[in-house]
Coordinates of C-alpha atoms in Angstrom, one line a residue:
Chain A
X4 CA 26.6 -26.8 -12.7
X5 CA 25.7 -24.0 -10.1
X6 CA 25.8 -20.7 -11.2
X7 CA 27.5 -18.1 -8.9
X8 CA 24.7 -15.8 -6.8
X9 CA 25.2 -12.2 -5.9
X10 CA 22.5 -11.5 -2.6
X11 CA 21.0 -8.2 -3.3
X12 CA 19.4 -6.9 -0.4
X13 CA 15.9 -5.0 -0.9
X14 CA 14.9 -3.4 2.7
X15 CA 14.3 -6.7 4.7
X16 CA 14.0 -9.2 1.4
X17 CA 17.8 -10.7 0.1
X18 CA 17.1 -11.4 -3.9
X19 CA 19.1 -13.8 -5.7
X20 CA 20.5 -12.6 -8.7
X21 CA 22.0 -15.6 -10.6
X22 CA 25.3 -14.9 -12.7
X23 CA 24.6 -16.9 -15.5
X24 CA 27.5 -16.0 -18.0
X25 CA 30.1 -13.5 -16.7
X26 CA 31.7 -11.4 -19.3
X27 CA 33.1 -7.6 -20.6
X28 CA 30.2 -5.3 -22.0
X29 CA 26.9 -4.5 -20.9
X30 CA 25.3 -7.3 -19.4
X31 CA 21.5 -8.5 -19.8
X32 CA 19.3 -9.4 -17.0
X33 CA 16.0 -11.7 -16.8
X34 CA 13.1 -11.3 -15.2
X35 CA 11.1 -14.4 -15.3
X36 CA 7.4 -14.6 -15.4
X37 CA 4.8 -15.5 -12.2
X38 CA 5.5 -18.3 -10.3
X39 CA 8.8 -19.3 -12.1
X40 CA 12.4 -18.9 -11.1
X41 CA 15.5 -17.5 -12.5
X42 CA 16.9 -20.5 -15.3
X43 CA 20.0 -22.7 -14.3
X44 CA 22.1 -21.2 -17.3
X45 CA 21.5 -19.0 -20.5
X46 CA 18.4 -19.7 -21.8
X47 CA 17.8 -20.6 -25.9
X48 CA 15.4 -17.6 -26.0
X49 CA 18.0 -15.3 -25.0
X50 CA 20.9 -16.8 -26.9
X51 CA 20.6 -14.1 -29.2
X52 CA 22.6 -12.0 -26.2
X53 CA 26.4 -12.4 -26.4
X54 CA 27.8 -10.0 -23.3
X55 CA 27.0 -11.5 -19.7
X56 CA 23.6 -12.5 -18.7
X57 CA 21.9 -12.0 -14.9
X58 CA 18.5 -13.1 -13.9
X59 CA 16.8 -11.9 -10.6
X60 CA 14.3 -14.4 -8.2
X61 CA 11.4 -11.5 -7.5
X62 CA 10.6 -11.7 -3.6
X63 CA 8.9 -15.1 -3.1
X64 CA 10.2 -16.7 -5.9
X65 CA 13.5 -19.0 -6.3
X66 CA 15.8 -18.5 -3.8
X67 CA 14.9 -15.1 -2.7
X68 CA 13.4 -13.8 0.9
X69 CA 9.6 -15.6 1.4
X70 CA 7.9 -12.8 3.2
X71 CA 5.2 -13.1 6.0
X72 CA 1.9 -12.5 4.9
X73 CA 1.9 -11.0 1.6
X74 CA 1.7 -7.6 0.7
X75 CA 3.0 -8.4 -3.4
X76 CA 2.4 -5.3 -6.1
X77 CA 3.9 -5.0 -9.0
X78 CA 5.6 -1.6 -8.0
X79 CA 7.5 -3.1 -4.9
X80 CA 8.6 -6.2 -7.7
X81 CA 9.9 -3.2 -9.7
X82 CA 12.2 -1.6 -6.7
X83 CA 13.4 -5.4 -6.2
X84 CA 14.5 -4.8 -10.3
X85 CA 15.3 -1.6 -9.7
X86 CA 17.8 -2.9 -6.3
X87 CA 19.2 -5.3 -9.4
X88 CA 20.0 -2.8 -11.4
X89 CA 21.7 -0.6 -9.1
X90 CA 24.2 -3.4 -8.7
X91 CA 24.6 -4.2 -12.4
X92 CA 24.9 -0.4 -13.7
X93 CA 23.6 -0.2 -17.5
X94 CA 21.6 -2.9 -18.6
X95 CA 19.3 -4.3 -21.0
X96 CA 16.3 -6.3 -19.7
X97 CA 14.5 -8.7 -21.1
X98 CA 10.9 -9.9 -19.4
X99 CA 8.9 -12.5 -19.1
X100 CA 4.9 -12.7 -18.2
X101 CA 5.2 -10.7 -14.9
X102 CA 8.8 -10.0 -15.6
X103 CA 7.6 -8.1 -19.2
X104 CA 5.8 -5.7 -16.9
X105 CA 8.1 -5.4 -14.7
X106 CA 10.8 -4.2 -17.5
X107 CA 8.5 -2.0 -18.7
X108 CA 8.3 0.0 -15.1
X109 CA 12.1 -0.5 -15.0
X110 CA 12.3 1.2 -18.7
X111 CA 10.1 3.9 -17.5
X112 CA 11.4 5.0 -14.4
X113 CA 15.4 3.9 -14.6
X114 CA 15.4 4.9 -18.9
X115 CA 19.0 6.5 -18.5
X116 CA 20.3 3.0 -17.1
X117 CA 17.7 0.4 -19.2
X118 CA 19.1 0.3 -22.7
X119 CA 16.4 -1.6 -24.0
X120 CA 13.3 -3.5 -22.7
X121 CA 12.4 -6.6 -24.3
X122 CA 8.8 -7.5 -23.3
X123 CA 8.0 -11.7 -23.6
X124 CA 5.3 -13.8 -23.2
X125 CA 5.1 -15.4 -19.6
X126 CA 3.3 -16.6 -17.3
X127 CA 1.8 -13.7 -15.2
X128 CA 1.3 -11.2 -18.5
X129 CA -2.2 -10.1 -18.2
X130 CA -2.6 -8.9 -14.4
X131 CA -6.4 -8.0 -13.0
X132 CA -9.2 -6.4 -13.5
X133 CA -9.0 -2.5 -14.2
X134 CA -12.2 -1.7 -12.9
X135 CA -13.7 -2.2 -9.6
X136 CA -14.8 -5.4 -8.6
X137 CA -16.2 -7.5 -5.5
X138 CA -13.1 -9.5 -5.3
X139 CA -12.5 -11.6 -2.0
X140 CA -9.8 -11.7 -0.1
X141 CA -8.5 -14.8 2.1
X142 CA -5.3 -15.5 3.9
X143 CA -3.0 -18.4 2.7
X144 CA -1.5 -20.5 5.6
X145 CA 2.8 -19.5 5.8
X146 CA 4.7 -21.2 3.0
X147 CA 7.4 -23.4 3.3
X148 CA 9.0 -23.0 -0.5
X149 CA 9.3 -20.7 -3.1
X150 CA 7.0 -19.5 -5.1
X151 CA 5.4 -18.1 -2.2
X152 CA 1.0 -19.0 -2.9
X153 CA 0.5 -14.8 -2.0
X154 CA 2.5 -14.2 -4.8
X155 CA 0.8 -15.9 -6.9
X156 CA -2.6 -15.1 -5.8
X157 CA -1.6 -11.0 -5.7
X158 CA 0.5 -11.1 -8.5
X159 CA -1.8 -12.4 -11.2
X160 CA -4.6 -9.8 -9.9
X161 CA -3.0 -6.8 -9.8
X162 CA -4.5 -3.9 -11.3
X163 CA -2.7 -2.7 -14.8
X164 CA -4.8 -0.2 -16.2
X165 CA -3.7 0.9 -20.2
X166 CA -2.9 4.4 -19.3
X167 CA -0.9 3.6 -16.2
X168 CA 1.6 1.5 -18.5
X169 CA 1.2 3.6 -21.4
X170 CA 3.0 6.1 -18.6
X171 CA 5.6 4.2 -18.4
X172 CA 6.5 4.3 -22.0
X173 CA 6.6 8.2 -22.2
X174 CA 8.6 8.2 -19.3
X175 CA 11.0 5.7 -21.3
X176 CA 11.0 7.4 -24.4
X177 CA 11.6 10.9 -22.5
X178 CA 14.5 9.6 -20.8
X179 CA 16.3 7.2 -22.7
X180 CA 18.6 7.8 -25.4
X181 CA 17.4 4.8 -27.5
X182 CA 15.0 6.2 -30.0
X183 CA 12.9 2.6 -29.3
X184 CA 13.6 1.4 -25.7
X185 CA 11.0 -0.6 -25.7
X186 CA 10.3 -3.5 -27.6
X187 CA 7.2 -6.3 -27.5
X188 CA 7.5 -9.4 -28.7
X189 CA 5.2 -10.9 -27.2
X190 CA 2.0 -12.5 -29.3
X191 CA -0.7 -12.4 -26.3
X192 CA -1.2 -9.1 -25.7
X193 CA -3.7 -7.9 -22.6
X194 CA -5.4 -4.5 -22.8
X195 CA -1.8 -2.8 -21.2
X196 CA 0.2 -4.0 -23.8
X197 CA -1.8 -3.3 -26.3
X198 CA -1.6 0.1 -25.2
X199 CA 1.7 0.2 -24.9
X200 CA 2.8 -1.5 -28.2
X201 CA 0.6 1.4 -29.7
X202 CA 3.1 4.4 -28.2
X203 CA 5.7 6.2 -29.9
X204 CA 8.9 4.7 -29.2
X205 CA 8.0 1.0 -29.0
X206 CA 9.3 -1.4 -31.7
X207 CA 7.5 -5.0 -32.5
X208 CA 10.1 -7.9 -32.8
X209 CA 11.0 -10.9 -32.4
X210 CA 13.1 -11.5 -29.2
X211 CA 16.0 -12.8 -30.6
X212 CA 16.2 -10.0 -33.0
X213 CA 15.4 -6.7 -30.5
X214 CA 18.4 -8.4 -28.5
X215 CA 20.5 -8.3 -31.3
X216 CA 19.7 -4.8 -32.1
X217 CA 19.9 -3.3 -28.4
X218 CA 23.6 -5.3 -27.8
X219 CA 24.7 -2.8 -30.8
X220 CA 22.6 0.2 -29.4
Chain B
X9 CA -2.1 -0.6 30.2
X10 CA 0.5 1.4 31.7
X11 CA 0.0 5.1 32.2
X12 CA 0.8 7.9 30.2
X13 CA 3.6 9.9 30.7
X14 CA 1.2 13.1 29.1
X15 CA -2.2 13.1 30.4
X16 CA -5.0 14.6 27.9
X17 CA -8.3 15.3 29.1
X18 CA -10.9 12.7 28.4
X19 CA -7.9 10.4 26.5
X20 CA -8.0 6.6 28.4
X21 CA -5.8 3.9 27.8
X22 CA -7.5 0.7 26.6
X23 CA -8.8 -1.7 29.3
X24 CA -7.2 -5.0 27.5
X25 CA -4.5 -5.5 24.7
X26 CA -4.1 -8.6 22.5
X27 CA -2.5 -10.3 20.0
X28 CA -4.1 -11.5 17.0
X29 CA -2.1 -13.6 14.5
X30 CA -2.6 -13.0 10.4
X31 CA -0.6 -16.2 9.3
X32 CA 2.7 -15.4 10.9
X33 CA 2.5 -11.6 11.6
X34 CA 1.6 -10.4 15.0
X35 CA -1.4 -7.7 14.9
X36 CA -1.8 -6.1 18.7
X37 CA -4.9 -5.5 19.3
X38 CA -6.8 -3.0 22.0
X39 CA -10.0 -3.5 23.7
X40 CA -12.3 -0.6 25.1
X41 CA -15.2 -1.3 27.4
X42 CA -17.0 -4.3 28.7
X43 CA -15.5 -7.1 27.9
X44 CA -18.7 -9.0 27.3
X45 CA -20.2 -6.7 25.1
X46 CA -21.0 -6.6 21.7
X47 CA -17.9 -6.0 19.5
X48 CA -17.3 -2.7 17.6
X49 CA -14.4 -2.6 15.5
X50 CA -12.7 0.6 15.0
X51 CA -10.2 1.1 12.1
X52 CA -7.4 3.8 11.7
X53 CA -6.0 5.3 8.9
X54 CA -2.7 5.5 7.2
X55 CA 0.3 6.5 9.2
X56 CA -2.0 6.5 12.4
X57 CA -2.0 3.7 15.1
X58 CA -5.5 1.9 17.4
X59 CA -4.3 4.6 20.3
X60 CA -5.4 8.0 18.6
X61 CA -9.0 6.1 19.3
X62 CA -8.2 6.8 23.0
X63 CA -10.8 9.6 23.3
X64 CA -13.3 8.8 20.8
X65 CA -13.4 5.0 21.3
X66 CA -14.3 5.5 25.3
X67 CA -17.5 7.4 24.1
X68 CA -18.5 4.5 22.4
X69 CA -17.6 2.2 25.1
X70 CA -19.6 4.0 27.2
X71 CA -22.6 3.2 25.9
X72 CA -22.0 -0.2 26.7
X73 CA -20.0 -1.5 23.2
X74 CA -17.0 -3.3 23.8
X75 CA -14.8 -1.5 21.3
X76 CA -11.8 -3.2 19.5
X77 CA -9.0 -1.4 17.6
X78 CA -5.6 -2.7 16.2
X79 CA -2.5 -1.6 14.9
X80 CA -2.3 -2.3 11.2
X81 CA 0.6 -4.5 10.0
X82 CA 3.9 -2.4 10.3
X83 CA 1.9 0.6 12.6
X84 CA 1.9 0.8 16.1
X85 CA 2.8 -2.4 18.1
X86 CA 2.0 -4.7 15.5
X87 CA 4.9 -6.5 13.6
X88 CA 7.1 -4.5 11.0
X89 CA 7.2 -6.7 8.1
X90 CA 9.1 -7.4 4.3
X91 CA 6.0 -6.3 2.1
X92 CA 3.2 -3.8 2.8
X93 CA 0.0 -3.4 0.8
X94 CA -4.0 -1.9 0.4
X95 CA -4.9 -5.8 0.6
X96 CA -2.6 -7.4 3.0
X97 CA -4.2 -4.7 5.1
X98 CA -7.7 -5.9 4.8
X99 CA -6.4 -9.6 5.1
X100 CA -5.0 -8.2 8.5
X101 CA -8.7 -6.9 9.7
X102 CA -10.4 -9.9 8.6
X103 CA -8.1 -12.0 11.0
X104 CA -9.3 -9.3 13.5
X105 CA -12.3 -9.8 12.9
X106 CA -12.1 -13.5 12.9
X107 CA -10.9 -13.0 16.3
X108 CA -13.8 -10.9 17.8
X109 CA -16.9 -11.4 16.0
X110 CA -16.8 -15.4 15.1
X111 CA -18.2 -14.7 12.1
X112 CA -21.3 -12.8 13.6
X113 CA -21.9 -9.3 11.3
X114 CA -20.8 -6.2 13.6
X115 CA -20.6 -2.6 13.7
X116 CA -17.4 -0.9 11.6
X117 CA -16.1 2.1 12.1
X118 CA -13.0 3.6 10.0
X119 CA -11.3 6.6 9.5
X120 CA -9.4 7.5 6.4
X121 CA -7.7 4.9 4.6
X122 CA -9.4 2.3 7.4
X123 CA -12.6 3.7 6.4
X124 CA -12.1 3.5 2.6
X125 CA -10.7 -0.1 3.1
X126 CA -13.9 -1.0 5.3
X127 CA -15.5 0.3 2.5
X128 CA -13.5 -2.4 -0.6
X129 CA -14.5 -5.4 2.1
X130 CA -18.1 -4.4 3.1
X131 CA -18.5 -4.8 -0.8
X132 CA -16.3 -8.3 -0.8
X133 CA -17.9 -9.6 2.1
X134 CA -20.8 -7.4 3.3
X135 CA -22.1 -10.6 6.1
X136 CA -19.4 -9.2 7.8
X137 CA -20.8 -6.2 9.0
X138 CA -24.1 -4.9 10.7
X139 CA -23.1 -1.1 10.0
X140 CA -20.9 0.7 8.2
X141 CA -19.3 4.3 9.3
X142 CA -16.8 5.8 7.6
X143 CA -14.8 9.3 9.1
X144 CA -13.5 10.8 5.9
X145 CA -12.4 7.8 4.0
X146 CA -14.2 8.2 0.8
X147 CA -11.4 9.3 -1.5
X148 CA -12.4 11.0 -4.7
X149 CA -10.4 12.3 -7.9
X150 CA -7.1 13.5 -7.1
X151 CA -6.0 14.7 -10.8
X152 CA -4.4 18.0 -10.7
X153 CA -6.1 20.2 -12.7
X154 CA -4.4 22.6 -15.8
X155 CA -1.6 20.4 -16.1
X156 CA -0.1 19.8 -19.4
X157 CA 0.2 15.7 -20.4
X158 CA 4.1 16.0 -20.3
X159 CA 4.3 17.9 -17.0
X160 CA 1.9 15.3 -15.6
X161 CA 4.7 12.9 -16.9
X162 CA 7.2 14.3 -15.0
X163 CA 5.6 14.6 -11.9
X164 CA 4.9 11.2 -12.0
X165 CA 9.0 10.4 -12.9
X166 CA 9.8 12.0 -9.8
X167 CA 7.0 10.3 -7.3
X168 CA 8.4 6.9 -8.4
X169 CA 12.2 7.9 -9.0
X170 CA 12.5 9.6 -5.5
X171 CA 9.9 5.8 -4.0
X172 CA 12.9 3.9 -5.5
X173 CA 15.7 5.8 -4.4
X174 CA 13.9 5.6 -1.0
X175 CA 13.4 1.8 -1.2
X176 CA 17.1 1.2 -2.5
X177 CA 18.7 2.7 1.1
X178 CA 16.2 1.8 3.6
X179 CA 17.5 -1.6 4.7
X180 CA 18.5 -0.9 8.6
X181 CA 17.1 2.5 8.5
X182 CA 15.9 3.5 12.0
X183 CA 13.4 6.7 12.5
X184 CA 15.1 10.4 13.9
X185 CA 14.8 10.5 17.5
X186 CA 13.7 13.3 19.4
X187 CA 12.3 14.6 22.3
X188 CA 8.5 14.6 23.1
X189 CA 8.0 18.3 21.8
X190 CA 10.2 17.8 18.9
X191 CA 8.1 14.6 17.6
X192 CA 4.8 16.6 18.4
X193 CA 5.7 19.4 16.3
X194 CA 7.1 16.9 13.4
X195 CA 3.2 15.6 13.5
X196 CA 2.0 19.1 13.9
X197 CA 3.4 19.9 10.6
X198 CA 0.8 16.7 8.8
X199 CA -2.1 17.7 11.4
X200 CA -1.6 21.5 11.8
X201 CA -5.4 21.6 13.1
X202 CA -5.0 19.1 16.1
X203 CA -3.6 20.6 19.4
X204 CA -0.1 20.4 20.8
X205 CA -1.8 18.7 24.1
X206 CA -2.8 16.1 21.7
X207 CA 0.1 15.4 19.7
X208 CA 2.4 15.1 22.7
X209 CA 0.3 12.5 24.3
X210 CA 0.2 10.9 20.9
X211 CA 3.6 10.4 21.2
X212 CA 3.4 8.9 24.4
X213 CA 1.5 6.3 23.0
X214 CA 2.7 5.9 19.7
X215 CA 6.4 6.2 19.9
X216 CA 8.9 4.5 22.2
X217 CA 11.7 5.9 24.4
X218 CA 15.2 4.1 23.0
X219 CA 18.3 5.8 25.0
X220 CA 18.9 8.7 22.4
X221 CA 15.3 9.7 22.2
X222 CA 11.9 8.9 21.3
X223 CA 11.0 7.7 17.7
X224 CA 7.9 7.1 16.1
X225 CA 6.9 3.2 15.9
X226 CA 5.7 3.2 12.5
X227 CA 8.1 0.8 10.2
X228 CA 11.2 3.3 9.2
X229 CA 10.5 1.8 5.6
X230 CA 7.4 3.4 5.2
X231 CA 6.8 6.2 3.1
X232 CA 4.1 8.6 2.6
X233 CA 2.6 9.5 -0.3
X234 CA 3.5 6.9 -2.9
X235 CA 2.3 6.0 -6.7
X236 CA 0.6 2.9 -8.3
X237 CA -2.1 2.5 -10.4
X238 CA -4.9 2.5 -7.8
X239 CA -7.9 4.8 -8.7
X240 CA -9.4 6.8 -6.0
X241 CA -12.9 6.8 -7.1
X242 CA -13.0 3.3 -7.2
X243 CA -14.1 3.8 -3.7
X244 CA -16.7 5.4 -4.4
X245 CA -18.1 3.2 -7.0
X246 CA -18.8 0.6 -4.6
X247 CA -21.3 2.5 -2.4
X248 CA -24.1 2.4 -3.8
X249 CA -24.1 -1.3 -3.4
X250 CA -23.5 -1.4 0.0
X251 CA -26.7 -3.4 1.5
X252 CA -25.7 -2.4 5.7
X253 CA -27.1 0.7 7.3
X254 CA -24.3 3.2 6.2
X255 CA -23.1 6.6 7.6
X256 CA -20.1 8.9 6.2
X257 CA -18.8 12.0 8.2
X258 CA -16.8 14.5 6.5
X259 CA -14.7 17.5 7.9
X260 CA -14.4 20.2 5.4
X261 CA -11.4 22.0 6.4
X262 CA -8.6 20.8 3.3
X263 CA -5.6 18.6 5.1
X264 CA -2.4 17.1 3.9
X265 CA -3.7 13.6 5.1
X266 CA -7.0 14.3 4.2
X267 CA -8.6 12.9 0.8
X268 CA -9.2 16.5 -0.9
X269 CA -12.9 14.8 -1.3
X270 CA -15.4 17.2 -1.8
X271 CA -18.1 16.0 0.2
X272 CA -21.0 17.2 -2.1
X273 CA -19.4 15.2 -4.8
X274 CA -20.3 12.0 -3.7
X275 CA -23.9 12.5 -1.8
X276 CA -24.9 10.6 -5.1
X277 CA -22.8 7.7 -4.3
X278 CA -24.6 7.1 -1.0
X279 CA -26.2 3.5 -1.0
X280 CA -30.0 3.5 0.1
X281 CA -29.2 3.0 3.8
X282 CA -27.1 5.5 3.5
X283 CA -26.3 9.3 5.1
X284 CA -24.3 11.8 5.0
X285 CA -23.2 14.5 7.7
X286 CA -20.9 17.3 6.5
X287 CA -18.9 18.7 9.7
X288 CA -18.2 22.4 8.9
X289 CA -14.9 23.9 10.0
X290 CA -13.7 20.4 10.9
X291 CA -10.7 18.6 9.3
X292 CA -9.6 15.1 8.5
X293 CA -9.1 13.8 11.8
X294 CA -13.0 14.6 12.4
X295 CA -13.1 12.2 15.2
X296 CA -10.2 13.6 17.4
X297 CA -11.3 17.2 16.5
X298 CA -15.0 16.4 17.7
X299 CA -15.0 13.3 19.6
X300 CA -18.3 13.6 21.1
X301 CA -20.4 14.9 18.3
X302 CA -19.0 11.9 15.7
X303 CA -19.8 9.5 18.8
X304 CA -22.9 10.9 18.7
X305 CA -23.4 10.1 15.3
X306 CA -22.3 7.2 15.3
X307 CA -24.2 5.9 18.2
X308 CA -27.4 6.8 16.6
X309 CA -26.5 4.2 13.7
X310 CA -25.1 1.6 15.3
X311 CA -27.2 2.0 19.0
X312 CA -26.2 1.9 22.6
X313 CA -26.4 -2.3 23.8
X314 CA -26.9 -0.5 27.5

């Protein structure tokens, strides 16, 4: 069964963000991890969520826009979330991997429309180095399918540094009106989220129970 | 190359243009000089385009270099694309350099963010290049001093808060149009030390005439200023490894394009190649302020093939 698809258009990139289950009350949208898609229906991990559920295709991934040549960064993965958001009003989001970080920044810099951040392991969780390094670059030929291969080179070596994300979370727990907006539940946790679980204002919990508690928040 | 509508002394229009191809986006380049000499790549800085080379790269070509610049992805002539980054940039000069140096090592010479980005792929891939010459690229630390943690917080709310609103209504957003004088003086207000003579040929060559006006040709969606976790003195770090002769010019007079680098600051940095020259009363655009003495420099690192 096919899911209906709202196009959300982010400068020249159309992002599909999958309906999943329609419904009254603030809904919950997904963000899934590096080189996946959004899921065909609810997923088990999220069943915990009983309002309507969304989940966005970054840019390169699913059925969203495959740019030319590159050019991913976390930051322009958060205005695609952020372009989400402006078409689903409140929210709470729930991340995977890449998508974890991605709520986070959406947490941070959105906290008065985020009503909780649930960050998940995923593929993509861990980002680059945070130091200078000799990295190479090379180009990738154009790809013909989702995930776009720049994606996936860019996306798993961008730079997180501790403090930058810690950021994020005091710009969360400024704004929002939750007295924990965010919450990890992830087990791996790279030197940025250790960081951030260590901030005021950031809960540890399973997924399935943070959901519960920010659908009453 | 068609002729100016504003004539500025000692400014020439490139002898060739090109295309070079990065994957599927279209990079134009320009070409000044013989075109069987050796290759010198010039690279311009963020917000700039190849054509505010026209004075300084003729100096170079003069002395017998054939002198290549480019429009970087979204600048200039060169395509306006979906995503724009520090490294899709660099991927866009290495296809450049594909193009013009077949893999031979060649003289590099950029200014501001071209220069520092020289700088990340001298370090990445150093067989790339005979020289090095950066014109005040070498950013430094940019933390604002006697600022409380929480008003630092703030500031940084607002940078990304005002990039997203920005990035959630630029679809189909075109650039104001204006006359020539009224996009020189727009300029004037980033580069308040360059003349008006200047910045109206600039816009002669680096905007376009649509029926309402001319508009700059820089991507609409493009912003400047901007946040991330980038460190600017992870420039510097990589200097001192730097294994090609090296030279970095620096203007002095404080600019809103400009790094804030204090030159002395990073003399220590300098790999063992390496030199420094310090232009007094100069500012960021050190190459369009004094043309002749930075070819000058730059001619006694790199040489003169006639």
């Amino acid at each position: 069964m096919t899911v209906p698809v709202t196009q959300v258009v982010h400068n020249r990139v159309t992002l599909a963000l999958h309906r999943l289950r329609d419904g009254d009350g603030r809904p919950l949208l997904l963000l899934h991890g590096l080189g996946e898609s959004s899921p065909p229906s609810v997923p088990t991990w999220a069943s915990a969520w009983v309002g309507p559920v969304a989940a966005l295709d970054f840019t390169g991934h699913g059925a969203s826009t495959i740019p030319r040549g590159g050019g991913y960064t976390a930051e322009i993965l958060l205005a695609d979330a952020d372009a989400a958001l402006g078409q689903l009003g409140e929210a709470t989001v729930l991340g995977r991997g890449l998508g974890a970080y991605i709520a986070l920044q959406l947490a941070g810099t959105r906290p008065e429309a985020v009503l909780g951040a649930v960050l998940a392991d995923g593929p993509g969780l861990a980002g680059g180095a945070t130091f200078p390094t000799s990295q190479s670059f090379f180009a990738l030929p154009p790809a013909p399918v989702a995930p776009d291969p720049y994606a996936l080179v860019e996306l798993s070596r961008d730079l997180r540094p501790a403090d930058y994300a810690a950021a994020f979370v005091r710009l969360a727990a400024t704004g929002s009106r939750l007295e924990e907006p965010i919450t990890v539940a992830a087990v791996h946790r790279p030197p940025w989220l250790v960081a951030v679980a260590d901030e005021p204002g950031v809960a540890e919990a399973s997924v399935a129970d943070a959901l519960r508690r920010y659908a009453g928040a | 190359m068609p002729s100016p509508l504003v004539s500025f002394t000692g400014a020439h229009a490139p002898d060739r243009r090109d295309r070079v191809m990065c994957g599927d986006v279209g990079i134009t380049t320009y070409e000044w000089g013989p075109v069987d000499g050796p290759p010198l790549l010039v690279v311009h800085g963020g917000f700039d385009f190849a054509r505010t080379f026209d004075v300084f790269a003729p100096l170079l070509a003069a002395a017998g270099w054939r002198v290549v610049g480019f429009d970087q992805r979204g600048h200039g002539d060169s395509d306006h694309v979906e995503l724009y980054s520090w490294d899709a940039d660099i991927r866009d000069a290495m296809a450049v350099l594909d193009h013009v140096a077949d893999g031979r090592p060649i003289p590099v010479v950029g200014h501001s963010k071209g220069g520092s980005m020289m700088v990340q792929l001298a370090d990445a891939q150093p067989y790339r290049f005979s020289h090095l010459v950066n014109i005040d690229g070498i950013p430094y630390q940019r933390r604002i001093p006697d600022v409380a943690e929480h008003v630092r917080t703030k500031m940084m709310a607002s940078e990304i808060t005002a990039w997203l609103d920005h990035r959630r209504r630029t679809a189909g957003a075109t650039r104001r149009p204006g006359t020539i004088d009224e996009l020189a003086a727009r300029r004037g207000r980033m580069n308040p030390r360059l003349s008006l003579e200047w910045l109206r040929y600039l816009v002669t060559v680096g905007a376009r005439e649509d029926a309402d006006g001319w508009r700059w040709k820089i991507d609409p969606s493009m912003r400047f200023g901007g946040f991330g976790p980038w460190r600017p003195e992870w420039t510097v770090l990589r200097l001192p490894g730097l294994p090609m002769p090296f030279l970095a010019v620096f203007g002095t007079e404080p600019e809103e394009m400009g790094w804030g680098t204090e030159p002395r600051s990073v003399l220590s940095y300098l790999p063992a190649d390496g030199r420094a020259e310090i232009l007094d009363g100069v500012g960021h655009f050190v190459h369009i302020e004094r043309p002749h003495r930075v070819a000058e420099l730059v001619l006694d690192v790199v040489g003169s093939p006639t």
